[in-house]
mmCIF file of C-alpha atoms in Angstrom:
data_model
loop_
_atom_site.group_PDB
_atom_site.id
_atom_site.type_symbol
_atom_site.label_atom_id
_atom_site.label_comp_id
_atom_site.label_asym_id
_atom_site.label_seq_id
_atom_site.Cartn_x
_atom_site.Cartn_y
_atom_site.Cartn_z
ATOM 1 C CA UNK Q 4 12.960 10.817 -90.393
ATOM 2 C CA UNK Q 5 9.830 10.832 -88.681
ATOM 3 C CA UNK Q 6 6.407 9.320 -89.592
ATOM 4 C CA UNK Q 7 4.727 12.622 -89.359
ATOM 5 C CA UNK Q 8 3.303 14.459 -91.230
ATOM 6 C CA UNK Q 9 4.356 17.972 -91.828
ATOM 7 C CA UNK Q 10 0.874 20.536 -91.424
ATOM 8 C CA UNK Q 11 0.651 23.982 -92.901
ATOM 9 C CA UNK Q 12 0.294 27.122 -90.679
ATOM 10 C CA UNK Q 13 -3.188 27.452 -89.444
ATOM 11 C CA UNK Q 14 -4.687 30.072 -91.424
ATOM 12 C CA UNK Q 15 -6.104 33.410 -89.279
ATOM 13 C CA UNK Q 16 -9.735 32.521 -89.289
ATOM 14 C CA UNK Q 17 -8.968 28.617 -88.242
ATOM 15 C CA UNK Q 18 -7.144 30.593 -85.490
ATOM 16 C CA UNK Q 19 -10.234 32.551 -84.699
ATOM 17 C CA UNK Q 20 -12.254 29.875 -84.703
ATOM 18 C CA UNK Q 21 -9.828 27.495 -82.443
ATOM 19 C CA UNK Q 22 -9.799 30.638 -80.049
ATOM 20 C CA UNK Q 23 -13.611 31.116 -79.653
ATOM 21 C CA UNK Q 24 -14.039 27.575 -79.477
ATOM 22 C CA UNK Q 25 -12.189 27.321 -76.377
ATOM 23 C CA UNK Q 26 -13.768 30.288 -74.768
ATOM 24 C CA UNK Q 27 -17.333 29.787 -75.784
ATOM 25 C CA UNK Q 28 -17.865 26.444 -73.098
ATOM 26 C CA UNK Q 29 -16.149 28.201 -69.647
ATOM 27 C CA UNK Q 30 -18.131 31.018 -70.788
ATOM 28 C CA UNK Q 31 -21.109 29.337 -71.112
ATOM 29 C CA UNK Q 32 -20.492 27.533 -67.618
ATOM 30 C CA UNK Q 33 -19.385 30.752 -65.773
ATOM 31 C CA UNK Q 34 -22.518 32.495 -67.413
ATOM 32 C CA UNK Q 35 -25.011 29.142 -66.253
ATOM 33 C CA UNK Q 36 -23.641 29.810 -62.623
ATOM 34 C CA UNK Q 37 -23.491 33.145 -62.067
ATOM 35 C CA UNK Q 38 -27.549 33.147 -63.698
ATOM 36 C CA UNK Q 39 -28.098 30.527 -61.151
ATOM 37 C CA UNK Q 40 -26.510 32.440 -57.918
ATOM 38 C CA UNK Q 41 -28.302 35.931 -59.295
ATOM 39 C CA UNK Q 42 -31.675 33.611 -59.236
ATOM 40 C CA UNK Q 43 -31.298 32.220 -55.932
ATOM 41 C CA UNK Q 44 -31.165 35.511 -54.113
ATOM 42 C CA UNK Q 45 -33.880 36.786 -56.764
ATOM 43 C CA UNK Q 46 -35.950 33.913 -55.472
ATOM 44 C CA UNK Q 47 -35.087 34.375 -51.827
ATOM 45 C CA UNK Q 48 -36.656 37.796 -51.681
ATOM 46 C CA UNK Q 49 -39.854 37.267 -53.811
ATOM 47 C CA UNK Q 50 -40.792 33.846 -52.189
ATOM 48 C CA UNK Q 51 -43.803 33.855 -49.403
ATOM 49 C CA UNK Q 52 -43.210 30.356 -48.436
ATOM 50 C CA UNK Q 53 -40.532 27.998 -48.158
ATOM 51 C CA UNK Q 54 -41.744 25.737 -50.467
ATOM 52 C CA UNK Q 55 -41.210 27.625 -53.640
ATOM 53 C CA UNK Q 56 -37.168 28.682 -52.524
ATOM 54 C CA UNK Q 57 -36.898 25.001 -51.732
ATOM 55 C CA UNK Q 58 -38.215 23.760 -55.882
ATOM 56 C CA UNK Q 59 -35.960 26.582 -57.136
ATOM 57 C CA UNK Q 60 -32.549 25.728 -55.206
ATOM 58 C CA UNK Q 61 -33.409 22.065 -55.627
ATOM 59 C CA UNK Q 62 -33.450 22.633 -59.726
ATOM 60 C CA UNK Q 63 -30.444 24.481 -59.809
ATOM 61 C CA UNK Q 64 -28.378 22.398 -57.406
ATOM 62 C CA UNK Q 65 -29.646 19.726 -60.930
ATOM 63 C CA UNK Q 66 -28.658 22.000 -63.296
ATOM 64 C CA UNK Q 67 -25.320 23.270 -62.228
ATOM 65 C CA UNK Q 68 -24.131 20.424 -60.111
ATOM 66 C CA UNK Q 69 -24.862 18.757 -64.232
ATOM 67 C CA UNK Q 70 -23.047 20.891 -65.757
ATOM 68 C CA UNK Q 71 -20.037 20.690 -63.858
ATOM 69 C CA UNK Q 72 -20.735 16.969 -63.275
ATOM 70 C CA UNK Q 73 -20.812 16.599 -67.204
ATOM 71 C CA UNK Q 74 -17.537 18.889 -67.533
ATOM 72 C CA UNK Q 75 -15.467 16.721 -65.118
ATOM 73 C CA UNK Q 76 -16.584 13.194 -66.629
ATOM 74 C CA UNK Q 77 -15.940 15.029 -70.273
ATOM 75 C CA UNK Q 78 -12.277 15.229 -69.065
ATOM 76 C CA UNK Q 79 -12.123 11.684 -67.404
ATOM 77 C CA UNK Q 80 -12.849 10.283 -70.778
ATOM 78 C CA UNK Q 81 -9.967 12.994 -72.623
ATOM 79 C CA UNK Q 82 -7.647 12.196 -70.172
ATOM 80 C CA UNK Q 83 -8.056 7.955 -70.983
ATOM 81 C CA UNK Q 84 -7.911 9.060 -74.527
ATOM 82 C CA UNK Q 85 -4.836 10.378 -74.414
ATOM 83 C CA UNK Q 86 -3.000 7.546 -72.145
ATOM 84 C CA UNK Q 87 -4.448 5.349 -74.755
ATOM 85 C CA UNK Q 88 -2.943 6.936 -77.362
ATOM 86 C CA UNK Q 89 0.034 7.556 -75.478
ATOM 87 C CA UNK Q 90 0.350 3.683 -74.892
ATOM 88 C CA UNK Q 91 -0.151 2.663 -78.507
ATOM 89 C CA UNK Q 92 2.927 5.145 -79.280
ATOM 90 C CA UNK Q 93 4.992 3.780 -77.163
ATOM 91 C CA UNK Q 94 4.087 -0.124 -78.187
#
């Protein structure tokens, strides 16, 4: 017999909820950088100078090199989680 503990079905709207849950941050990402590569060519036809194109494609290398930055250290710290977890289970 095992030490865990038997869960009931998930009911539909915890379903729902698990499903938009996982869509709603790639989403969000995708959305962020495809707003960011519309901009940049946007920005490259209105600009007079170099200056301004230079500001603008400096903030959004910030912004979306962040986000992505964020997202990859976010799964780092899952991924050490779960050996830790792993490790306790198997002590």
């Amino acid at each position: 017999m095992t030490d865990t503990p038997i869960q009931p079905p998930a009911s539909p709207s915890e379903r729902v909820k698990a499903f938009i849950g996982d869509l709603a941050r790639p989403f969000a990402i995708y959305a962020t950088s495809a707003a960011a590569a519309i901009g940049i060519v946007r920005v490259a036809w209105v600009v007079e100078n170099g200056n301004d194109g230079a500001i603008y494609l400096g903030a959004v290398a910030v912004l979306v090199g962040g986000i992505y930055g964020f997202k990859s250290w976010e799964q780092i710290k899952t991924g050490k989680q779960g050996a830790e977890v792993e490790i306790a289970k198997a002590k």
